[in-house]
Structure formats: C-alpha cells, structure tokens
Coordinates of N, CA and C in Angstrom, one line a residue:
X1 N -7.9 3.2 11.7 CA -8.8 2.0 11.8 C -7.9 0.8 11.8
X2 N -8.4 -0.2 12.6 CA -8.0 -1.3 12.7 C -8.6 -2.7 12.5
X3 N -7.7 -3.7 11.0 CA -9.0 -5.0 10.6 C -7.0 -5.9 11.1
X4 N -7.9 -6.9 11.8 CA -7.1 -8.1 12.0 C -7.6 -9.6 11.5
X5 N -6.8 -10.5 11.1 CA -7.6 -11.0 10.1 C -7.4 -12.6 11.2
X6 N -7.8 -13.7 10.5 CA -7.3 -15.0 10.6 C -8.2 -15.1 12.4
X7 N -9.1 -14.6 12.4 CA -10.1 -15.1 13.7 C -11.1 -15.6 13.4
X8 N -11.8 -16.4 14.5 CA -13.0 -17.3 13.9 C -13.4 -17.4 15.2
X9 N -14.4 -18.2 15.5 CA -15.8 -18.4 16.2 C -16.9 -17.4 16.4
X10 N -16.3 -17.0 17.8 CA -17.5 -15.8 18.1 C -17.5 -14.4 17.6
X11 N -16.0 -14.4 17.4 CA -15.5 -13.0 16.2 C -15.9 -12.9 15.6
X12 N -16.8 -14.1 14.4 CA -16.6 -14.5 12.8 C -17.6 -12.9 12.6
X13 N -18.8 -13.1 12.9 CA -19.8 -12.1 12.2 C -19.3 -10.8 12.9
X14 N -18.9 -10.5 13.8 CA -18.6 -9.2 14.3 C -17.2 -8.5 13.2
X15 N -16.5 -9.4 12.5 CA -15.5 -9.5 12.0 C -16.3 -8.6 10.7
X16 N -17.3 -9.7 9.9 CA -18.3 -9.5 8.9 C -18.5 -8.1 9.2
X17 N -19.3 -8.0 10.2 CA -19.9 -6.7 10.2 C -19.1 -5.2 10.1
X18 N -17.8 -5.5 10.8 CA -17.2 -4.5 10.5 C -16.3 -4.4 9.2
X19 N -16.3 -5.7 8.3 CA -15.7 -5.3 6.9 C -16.4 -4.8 6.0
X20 N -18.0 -5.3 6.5 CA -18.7 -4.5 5.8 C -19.2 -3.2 6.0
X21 N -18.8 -2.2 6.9 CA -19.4 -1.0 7.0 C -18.0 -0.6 6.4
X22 N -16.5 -0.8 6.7 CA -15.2 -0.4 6.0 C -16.0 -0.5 4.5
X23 N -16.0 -1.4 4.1 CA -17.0 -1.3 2.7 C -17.5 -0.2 2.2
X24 N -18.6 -0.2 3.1 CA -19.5 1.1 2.6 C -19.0 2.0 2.9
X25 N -17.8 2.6 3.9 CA -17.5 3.3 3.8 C -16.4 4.2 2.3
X26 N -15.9 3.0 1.9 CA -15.2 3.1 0.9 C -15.6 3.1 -0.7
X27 N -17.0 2.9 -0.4 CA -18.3 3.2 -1.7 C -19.2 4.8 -1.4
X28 N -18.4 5.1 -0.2 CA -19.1 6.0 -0.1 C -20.4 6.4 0.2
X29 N -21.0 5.4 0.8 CA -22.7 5.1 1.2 C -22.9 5.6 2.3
X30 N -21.6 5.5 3.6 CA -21.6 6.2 4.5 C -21.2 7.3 4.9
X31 N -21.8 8.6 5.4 CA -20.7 9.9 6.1 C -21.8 10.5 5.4
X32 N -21.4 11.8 5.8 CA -21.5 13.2 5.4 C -21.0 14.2 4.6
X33 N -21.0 14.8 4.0 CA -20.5 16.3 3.6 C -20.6 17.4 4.0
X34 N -19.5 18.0 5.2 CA -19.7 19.4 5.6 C -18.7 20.2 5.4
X35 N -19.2 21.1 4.5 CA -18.5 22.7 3.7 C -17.1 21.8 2.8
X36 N -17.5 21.1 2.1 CA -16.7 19.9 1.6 C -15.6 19.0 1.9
X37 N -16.0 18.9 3.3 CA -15.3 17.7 4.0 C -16.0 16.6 4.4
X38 N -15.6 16.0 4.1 CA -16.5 14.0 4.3 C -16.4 13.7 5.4
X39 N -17.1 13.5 5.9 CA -16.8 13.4 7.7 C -17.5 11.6 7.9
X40 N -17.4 10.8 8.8 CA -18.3 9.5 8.9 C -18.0 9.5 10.4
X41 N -19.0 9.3 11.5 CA -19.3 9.0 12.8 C -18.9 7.2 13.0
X42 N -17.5 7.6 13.9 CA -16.8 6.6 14.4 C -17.4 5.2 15.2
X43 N -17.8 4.2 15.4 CA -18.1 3.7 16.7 C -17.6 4.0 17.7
X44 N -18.0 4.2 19.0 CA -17.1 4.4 20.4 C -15.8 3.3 20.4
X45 N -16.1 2.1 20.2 CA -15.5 1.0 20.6 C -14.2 0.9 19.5
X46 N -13.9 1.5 18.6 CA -12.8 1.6 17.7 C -12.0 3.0 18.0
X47 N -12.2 3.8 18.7 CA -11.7 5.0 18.5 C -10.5 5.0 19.9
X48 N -9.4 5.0 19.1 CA -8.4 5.6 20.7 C -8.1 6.9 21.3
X49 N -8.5 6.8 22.4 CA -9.2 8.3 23.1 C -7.7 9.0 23.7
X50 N -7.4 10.2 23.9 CA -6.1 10.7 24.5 C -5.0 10.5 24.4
X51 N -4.9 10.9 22.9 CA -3.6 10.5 22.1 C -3.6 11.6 21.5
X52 N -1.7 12.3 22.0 CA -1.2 13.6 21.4 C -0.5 13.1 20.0
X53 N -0.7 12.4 19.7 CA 0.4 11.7 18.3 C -0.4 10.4 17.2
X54 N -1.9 10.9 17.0 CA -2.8 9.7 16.4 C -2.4 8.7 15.4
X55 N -1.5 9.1 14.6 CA -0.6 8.2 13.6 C 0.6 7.1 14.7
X56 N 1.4 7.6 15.6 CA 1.8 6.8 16.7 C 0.7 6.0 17.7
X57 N -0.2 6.7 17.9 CA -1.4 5.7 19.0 C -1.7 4.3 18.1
X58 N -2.2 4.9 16.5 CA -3.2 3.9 15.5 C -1.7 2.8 15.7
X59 N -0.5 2.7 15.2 CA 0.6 2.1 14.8 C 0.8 1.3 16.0
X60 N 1.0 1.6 17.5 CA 0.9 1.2 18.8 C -0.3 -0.2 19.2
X61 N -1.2 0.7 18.6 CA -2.0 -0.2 18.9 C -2.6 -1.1 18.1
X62 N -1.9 -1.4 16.9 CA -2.0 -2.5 15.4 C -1.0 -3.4 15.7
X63 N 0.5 -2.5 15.8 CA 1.6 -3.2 16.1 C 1.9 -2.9 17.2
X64 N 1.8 -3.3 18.4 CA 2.2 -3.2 19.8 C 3.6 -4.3 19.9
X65 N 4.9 -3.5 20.6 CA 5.9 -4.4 20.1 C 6.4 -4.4 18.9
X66 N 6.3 -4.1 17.8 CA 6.9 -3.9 16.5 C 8.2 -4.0 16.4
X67 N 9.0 -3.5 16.9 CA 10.6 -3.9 17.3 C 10.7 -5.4 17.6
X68 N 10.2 -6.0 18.6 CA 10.3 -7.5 18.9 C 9.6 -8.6 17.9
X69 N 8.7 -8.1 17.4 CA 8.1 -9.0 16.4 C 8.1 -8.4 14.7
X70 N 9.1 -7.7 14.4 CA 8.8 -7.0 12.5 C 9.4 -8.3 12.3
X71 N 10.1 -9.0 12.1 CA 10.5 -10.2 11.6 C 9.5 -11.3 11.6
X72 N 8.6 -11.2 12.9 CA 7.5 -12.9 12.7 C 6.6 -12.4 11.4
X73 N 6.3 -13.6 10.2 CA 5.4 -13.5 9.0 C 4.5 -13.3 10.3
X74 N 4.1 -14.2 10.6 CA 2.4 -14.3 11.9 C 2.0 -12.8 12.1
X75 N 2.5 -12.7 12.9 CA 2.5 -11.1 13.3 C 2.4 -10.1 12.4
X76 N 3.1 -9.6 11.1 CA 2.9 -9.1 10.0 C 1.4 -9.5 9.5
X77 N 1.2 -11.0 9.4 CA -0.2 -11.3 8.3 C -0.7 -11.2 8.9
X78 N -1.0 -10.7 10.1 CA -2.3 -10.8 10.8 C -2.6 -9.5 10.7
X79 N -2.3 -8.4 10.2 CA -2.4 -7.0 10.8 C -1.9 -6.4 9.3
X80 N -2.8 -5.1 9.6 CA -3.1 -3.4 8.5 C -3.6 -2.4 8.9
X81 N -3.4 -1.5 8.4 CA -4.2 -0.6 9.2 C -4.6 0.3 7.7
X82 N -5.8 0.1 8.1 CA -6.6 1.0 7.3 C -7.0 2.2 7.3
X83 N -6.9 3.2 5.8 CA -6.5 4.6 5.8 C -7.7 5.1 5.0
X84 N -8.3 6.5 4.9 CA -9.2 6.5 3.8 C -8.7 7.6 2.8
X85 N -7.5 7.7 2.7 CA -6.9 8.3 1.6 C -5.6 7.8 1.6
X86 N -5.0 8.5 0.4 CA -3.7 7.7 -0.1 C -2.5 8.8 0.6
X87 N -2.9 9.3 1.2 CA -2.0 10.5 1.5 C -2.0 9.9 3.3
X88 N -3.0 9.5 4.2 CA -2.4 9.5 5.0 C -2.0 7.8 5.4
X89 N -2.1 7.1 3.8 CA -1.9 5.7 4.0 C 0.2 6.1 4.1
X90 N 0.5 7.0 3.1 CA 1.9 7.3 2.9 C 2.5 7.8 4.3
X91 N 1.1 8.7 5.2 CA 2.0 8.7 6.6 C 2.4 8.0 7.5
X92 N 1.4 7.1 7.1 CA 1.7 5.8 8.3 C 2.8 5.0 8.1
X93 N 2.7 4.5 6.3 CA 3.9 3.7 5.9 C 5.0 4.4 6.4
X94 N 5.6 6.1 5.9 CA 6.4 6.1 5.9 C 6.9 6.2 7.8
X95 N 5.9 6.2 8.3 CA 6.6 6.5 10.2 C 6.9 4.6 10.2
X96 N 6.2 3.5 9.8 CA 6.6 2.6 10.4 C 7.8 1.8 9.3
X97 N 8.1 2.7 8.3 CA 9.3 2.0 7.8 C 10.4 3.3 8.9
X98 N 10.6 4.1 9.0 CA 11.1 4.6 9.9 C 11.4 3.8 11.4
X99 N 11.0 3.0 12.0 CA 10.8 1.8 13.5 C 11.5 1.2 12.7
X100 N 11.7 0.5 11.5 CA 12.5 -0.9 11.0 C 13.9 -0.1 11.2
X101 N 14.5 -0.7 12.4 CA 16.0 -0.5 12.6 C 16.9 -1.0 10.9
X102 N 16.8 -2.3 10.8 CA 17.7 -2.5 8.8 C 17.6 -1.4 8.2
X103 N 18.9 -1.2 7.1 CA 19.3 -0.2 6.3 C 18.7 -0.5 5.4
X104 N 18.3 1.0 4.8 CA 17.5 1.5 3.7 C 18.0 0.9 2.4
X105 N 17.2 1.1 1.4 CA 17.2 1.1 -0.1 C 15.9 1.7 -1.0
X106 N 17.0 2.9 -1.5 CA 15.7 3.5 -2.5 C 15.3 3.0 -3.8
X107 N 14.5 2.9 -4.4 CA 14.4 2.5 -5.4 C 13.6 3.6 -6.7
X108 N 13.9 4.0 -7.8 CA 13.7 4.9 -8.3 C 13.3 4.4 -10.1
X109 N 12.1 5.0 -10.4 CA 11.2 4.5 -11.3 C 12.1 5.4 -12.6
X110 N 11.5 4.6 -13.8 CA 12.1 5.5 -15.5 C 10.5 6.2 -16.0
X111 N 10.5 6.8 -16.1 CA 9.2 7.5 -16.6 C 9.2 8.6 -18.1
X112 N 7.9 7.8 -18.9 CA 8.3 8.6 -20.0 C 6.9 8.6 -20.6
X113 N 6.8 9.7 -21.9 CA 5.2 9.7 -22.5 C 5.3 8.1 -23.3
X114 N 4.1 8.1 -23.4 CA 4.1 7.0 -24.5 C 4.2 7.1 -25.8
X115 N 4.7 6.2 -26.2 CA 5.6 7.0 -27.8 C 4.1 6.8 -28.8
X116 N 2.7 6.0 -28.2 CA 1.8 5.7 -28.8 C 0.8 7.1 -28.7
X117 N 0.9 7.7 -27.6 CA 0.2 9.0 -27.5 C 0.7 9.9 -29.1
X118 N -1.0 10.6 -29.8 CA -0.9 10.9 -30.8 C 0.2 12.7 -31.0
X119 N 0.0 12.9 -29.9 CA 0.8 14.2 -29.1 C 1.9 13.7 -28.7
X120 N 2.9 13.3 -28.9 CA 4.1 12.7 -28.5 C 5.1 13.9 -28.2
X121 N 5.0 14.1 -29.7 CA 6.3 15.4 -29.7 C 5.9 16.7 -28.9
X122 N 4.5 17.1 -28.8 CA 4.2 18.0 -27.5 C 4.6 17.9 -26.6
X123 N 3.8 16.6 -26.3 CA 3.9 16.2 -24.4 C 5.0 16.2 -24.4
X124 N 6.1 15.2 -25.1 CA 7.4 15.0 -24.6 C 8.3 16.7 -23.9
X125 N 7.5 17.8 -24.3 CA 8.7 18.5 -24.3 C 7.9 19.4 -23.2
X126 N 6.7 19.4 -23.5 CA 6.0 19.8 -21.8 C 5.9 19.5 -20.5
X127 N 5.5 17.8 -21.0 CA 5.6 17.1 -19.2 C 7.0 16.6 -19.2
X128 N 7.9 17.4 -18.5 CA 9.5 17.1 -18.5 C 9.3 15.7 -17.4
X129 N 10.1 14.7 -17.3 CA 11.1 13.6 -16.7 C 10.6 14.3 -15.4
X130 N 11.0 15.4 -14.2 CA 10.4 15.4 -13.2 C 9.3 15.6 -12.9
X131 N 8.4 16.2 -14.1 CA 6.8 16.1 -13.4 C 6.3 15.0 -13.4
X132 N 6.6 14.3 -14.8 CA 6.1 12.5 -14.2 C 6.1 11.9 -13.4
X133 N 7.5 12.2 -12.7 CA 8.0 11.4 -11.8 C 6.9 11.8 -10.2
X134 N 6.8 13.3 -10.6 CA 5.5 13.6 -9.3 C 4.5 13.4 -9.3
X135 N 4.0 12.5 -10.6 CA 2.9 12.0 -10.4 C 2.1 10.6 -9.6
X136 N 1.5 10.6 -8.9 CA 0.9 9.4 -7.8 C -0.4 9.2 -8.0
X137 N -0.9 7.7 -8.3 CA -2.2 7.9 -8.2 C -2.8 6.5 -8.0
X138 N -3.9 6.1 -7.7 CA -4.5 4.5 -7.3 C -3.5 3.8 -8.5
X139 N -3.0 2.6 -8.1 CA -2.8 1.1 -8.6 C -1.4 1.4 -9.9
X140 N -0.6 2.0 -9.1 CA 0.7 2.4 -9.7 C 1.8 2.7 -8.7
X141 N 2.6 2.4 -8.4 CA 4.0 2.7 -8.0 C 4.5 3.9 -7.8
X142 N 5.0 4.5 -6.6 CA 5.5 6.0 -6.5 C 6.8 5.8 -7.4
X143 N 7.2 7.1 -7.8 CA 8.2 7.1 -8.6 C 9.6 6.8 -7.5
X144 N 9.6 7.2 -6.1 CA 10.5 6.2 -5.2 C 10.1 5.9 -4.1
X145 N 10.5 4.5 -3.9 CA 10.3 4.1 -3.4 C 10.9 3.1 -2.4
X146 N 11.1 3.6 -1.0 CA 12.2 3.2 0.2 C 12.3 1.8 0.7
X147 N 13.0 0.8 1.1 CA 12.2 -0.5 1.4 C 13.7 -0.7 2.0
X148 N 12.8 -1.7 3.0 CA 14.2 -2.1 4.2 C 13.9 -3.6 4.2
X149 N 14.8 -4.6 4.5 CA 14.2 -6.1 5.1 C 13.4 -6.0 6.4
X150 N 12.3 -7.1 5.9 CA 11.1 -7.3 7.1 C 10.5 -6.1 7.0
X151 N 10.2 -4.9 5.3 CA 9.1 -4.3 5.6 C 7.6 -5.2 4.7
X152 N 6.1 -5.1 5.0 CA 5.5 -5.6 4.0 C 5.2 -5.0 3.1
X153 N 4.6 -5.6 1.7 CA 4.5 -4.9 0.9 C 3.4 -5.4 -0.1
X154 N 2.7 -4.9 -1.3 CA 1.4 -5.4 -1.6 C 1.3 -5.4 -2.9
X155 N 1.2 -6.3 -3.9 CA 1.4 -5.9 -5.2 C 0.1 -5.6 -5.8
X156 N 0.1 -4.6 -7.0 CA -0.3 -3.8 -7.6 C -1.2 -4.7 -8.8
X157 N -0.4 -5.4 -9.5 CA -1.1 -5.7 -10.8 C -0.8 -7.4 -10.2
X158 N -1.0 -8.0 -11.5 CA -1.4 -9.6 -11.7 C 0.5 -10.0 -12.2
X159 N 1.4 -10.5 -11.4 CA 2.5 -10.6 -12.1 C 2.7 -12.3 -12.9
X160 N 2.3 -13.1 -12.0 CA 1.9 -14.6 -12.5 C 1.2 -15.2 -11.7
X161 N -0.1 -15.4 -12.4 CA -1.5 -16.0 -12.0 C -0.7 -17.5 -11.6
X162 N 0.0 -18.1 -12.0 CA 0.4 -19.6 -11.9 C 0.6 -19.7 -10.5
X163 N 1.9 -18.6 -10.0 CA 2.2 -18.9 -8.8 C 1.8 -17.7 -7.9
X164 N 0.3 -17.7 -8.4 CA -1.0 -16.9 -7.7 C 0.1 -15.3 -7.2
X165 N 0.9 -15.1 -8.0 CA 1.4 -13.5 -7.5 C 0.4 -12.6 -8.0
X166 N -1.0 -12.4 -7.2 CA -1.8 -11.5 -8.3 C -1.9 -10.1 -7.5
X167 N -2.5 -9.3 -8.0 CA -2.6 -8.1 -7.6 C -3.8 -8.1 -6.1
X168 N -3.0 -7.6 -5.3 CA -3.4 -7.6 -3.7 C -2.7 -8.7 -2.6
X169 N -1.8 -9.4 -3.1 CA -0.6 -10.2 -2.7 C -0.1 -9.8 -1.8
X170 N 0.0 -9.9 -0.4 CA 1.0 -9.5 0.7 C 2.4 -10.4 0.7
X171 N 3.3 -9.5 1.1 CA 4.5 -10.3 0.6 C 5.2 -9.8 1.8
X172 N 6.6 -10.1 2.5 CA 7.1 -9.6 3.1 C 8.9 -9.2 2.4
X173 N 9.8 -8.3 2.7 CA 11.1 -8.2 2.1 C 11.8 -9.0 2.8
X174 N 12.8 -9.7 1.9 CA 13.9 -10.7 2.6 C 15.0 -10.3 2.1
X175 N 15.5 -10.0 1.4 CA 16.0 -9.3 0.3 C 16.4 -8.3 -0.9
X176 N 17.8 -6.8 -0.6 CA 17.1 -6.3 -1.5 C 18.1 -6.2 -2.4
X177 N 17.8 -6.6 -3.7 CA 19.2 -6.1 -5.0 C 19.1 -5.1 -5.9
X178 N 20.0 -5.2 -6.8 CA 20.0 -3.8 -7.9 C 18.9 -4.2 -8.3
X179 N 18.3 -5.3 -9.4 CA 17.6 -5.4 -10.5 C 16.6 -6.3 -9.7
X180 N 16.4 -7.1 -8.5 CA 15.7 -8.1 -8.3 C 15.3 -8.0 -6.7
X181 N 14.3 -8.1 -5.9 CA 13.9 -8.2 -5.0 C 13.2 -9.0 -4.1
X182 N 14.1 -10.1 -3.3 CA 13.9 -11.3 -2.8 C 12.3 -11.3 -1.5
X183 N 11.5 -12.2 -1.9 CA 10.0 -11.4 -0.7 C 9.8 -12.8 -0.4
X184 N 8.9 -13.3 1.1 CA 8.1 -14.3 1.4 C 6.6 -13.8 1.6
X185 N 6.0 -14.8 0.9 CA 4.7 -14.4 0.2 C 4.0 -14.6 2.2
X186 N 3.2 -13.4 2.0 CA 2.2 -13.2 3.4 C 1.0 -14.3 3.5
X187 N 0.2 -13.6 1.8 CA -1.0 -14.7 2.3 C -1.2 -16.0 1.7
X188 N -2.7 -16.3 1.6 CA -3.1 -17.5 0.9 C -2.3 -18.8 0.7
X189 N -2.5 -19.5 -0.3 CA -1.5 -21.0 0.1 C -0.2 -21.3 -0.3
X190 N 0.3 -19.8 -0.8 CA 1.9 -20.0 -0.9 C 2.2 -19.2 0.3
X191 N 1.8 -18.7 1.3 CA 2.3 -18.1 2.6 C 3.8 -18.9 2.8
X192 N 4.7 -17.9 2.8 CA 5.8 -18.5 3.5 C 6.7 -18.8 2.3
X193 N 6.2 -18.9 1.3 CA 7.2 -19.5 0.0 C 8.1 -18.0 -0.6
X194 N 9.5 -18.2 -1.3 CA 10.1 -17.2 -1.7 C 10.0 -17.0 -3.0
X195 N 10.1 -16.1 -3.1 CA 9.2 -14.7 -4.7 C 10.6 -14.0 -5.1
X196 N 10.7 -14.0 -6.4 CA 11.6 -12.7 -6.6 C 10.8 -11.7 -7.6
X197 N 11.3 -10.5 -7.4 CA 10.2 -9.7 -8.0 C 11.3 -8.3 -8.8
X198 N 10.8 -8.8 -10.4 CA 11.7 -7.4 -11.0 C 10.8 -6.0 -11.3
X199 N 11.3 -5.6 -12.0 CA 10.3 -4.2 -12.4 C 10.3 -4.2 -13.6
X200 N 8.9 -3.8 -13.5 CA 8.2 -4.2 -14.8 C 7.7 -2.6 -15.2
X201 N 7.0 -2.5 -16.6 CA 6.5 -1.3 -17.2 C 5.1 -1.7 -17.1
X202 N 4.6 -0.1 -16.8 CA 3.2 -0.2 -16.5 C 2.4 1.2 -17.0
X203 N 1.4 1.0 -17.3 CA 1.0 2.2 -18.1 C -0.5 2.7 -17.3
X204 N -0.7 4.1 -16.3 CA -1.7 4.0 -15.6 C -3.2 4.1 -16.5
X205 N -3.8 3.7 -15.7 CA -5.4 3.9 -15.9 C -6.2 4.7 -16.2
X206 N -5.6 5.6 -15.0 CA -6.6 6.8 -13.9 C -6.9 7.7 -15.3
X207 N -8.2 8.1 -15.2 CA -9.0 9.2 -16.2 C -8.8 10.3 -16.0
X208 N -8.0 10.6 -14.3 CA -7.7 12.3 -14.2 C -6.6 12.7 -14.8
X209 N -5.9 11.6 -15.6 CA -4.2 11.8 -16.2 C -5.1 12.0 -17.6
X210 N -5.0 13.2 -18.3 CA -5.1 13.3 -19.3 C -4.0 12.9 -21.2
X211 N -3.2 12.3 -20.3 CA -2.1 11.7 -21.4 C -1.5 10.2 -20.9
X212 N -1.0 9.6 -21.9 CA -1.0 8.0 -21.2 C 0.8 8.4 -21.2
X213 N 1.3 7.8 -20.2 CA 3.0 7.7 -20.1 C 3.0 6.4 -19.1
X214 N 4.5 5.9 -19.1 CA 4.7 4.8 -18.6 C 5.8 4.8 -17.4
X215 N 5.5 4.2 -16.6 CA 6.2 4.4 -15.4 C 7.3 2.7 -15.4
X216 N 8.4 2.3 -15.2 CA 9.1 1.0 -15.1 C 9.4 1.3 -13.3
X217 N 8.8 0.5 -12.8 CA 9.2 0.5 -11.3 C 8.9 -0.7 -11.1
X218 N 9.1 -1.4 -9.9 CA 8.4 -2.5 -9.1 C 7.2 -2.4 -8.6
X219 N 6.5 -2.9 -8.7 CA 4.5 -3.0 -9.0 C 4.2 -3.7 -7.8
X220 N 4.7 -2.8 -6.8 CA 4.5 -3.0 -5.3 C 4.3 -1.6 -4.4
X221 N 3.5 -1.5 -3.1 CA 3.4 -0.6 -2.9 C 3.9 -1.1 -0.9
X222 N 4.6 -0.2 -0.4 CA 4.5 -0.7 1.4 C 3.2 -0.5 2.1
X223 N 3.0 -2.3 2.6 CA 1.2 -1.8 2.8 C 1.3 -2.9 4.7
X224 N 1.9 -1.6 5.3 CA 1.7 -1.5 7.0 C 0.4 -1.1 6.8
X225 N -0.2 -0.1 6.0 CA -1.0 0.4 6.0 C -1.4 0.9 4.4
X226 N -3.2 0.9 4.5 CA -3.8 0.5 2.6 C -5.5 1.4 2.9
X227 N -5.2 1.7 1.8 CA -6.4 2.8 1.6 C -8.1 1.5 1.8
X228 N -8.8 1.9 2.0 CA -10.0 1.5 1.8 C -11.0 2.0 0.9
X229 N -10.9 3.2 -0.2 CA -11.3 4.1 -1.5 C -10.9 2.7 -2.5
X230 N -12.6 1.8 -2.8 CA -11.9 1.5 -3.7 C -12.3 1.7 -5.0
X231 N -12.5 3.0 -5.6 CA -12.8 4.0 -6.7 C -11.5 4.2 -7.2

C-alpha cells in the first residue's frame, strides 16, 4: 500500500477517505478470517497487477527513481509505504536499504533482565544475552540495526518534547558515529533542521514478554516503510 502526503485541493477528501479505511483496517474493523488468515478486499485502483517481484513493484512504484532522488528530504517526506505486519514492514526496509549505494553501519543493542524483576537471579541465568537480543516487538528497537546516509528513519519514544523530537518523528541520516547519530528532521516545523541522536535505555511494554528487561539501542526504527497494526 501506498499513502503520499502533503496534497491538497481535490485530493484532500479522497486522501481522508483512504486514511481512514488504512485506519480501520488497522483496528481491525475491516477483512475477514479464513482458516486463520485475515484476508481484506483490496480496491481495484490501488493494486499493482503483473508483478513477478511484489516487494520490488510496491518500492518502484512509491519510489520510482530512488537512486536519483534518496538524497532530496522532498522526495523522502513525501512517501511510505505501508505494511500490515512487522515482518513484511522489515522486508521492504531491508530491500530498500539494500538500493542505498553509501556504506553500511551496524549498530548493536546491550540487553539485560531488569535488576528490578523479582526473579532476577532465575531469569538472568535462563534468558541468556542472545535470546534477548532475538527478541522484536511493537515500539522498541531491533537488537541490530543497519543504517546508511540518506536512509529514513522514525523515532520510537518522546526524546525531547522542546525540540518536538517526539515519538513518530521522521528524520533522515546525515551522519553516522560510534556513540552519536547526525539526522535532518523530515516532518513538521523543524523539517530540515539537524538532530543528533544517542542511545538511550528502554524498557518494553508489550504484555506478550512475560519478564521486564532492558534493551540500550537508538530508539529509532528504518521507516521506508511502517506497519499500520496500531495494537
């Protein structure tokens, strides 16, 4: 799926109407269940028809050109492509950080139980340092995580409300260092201004993790492409 933003006139409600069925689709109001697969009936007018490679067609036709323009902010803010899970949001990121010709940088999270969990000395010796690290889940940081200049990226939590860095922030890479990561902010009224961004400790939420541990990463996620599940 495909939402482009920053149009107006005759677009405006056609725009509406289709943010709002993405909506419902992502409350779940829309689709079906068959033999436990969620299925939802596409519109004709969104669907690209005769495509051997659907993750290359969706990407083609979001970013058309992407080699000539990964560097314009314009071009970046204007465009996402929307996924309905987090699994094929990671296919897409990872095929179009793959097109960004610039050299790589991984970046690798510290993960540990929380020393406040009343099971400390259990967990510590059950959930070893690599099962944490395999754990992924909504509004948290993969334990690595790849990033090139001119990829975008979307932050996670609230880092400073003052200079509006809050959680859902498009940013773009300018910069990448050991401890510090140089970005120009995508949206709203710092568009264009430069951010540096460290890594911070974060402790998840999610009610399917039955023990609390803490992950230290950068509280950003690559968002060419972003889930619509917002559960």
């Amino acid at each position: 799926m495909r939402l482009q933003g920053n149009q107006l006139g005759p677009h405006l409600e056609e725009l509406k109407e289709f943010s709002d069925w993405i909506l419902e689709i992502g409350y779940r109001k829309i689709g079906s269940s068959v033999d436990g697969i969620e299925k939802v009936r596409l519109p004709n007018d969104i669907i690209i028809h005769n495509c051997d490679d659907p993750i290359s067609a969706i990407v083609e036709s979001t970013y058309p050109d992407f080699l000539s323009y990964s560097n314009d902010i314009n071009y970046l803010q204007e465009r996402s492509i929307l996924a309905p899970t987090l699994d094929m949001v990671g296919f897409v990121n990872e095929y179009m950080v793959s097109l960004n010709p610039n050299p790589e940088k991984t970046y690798l999270s510290s993960d540990m139980i929380c020393m406040s969990d009343h099971a400390f000395t259990c967990l510590d010796q059950v959930h070893t340092p690599e099962f944490l690290n395999s754990i992924k889940c909504l509004g948290i940081s993969n334990h690595s995580i790849t990033l090139k200049v001119g990829i975008p990226v979307m932050l996670l939590r609230n880092i400073d409300n003052s200079s509006r860095l809050c959680n859902g922030t498009r940013l773009v890479i300018t910069r990448l260092g050991n401890r510090v990561i140089e970005a120009k902010v995508l949206s709203g009224n710092m568009a264009g201004e430069k951010v540096f961004i460290a890594r911070m400790t974060l402790t998840p939420s999610d009610v399917k993790i039955p023990f609390k541990f803490q992950r230290w990463q950068f509280l950003f996620v690559v968002s060419f492409a972003m889930t619509i599940n917002k559960n």
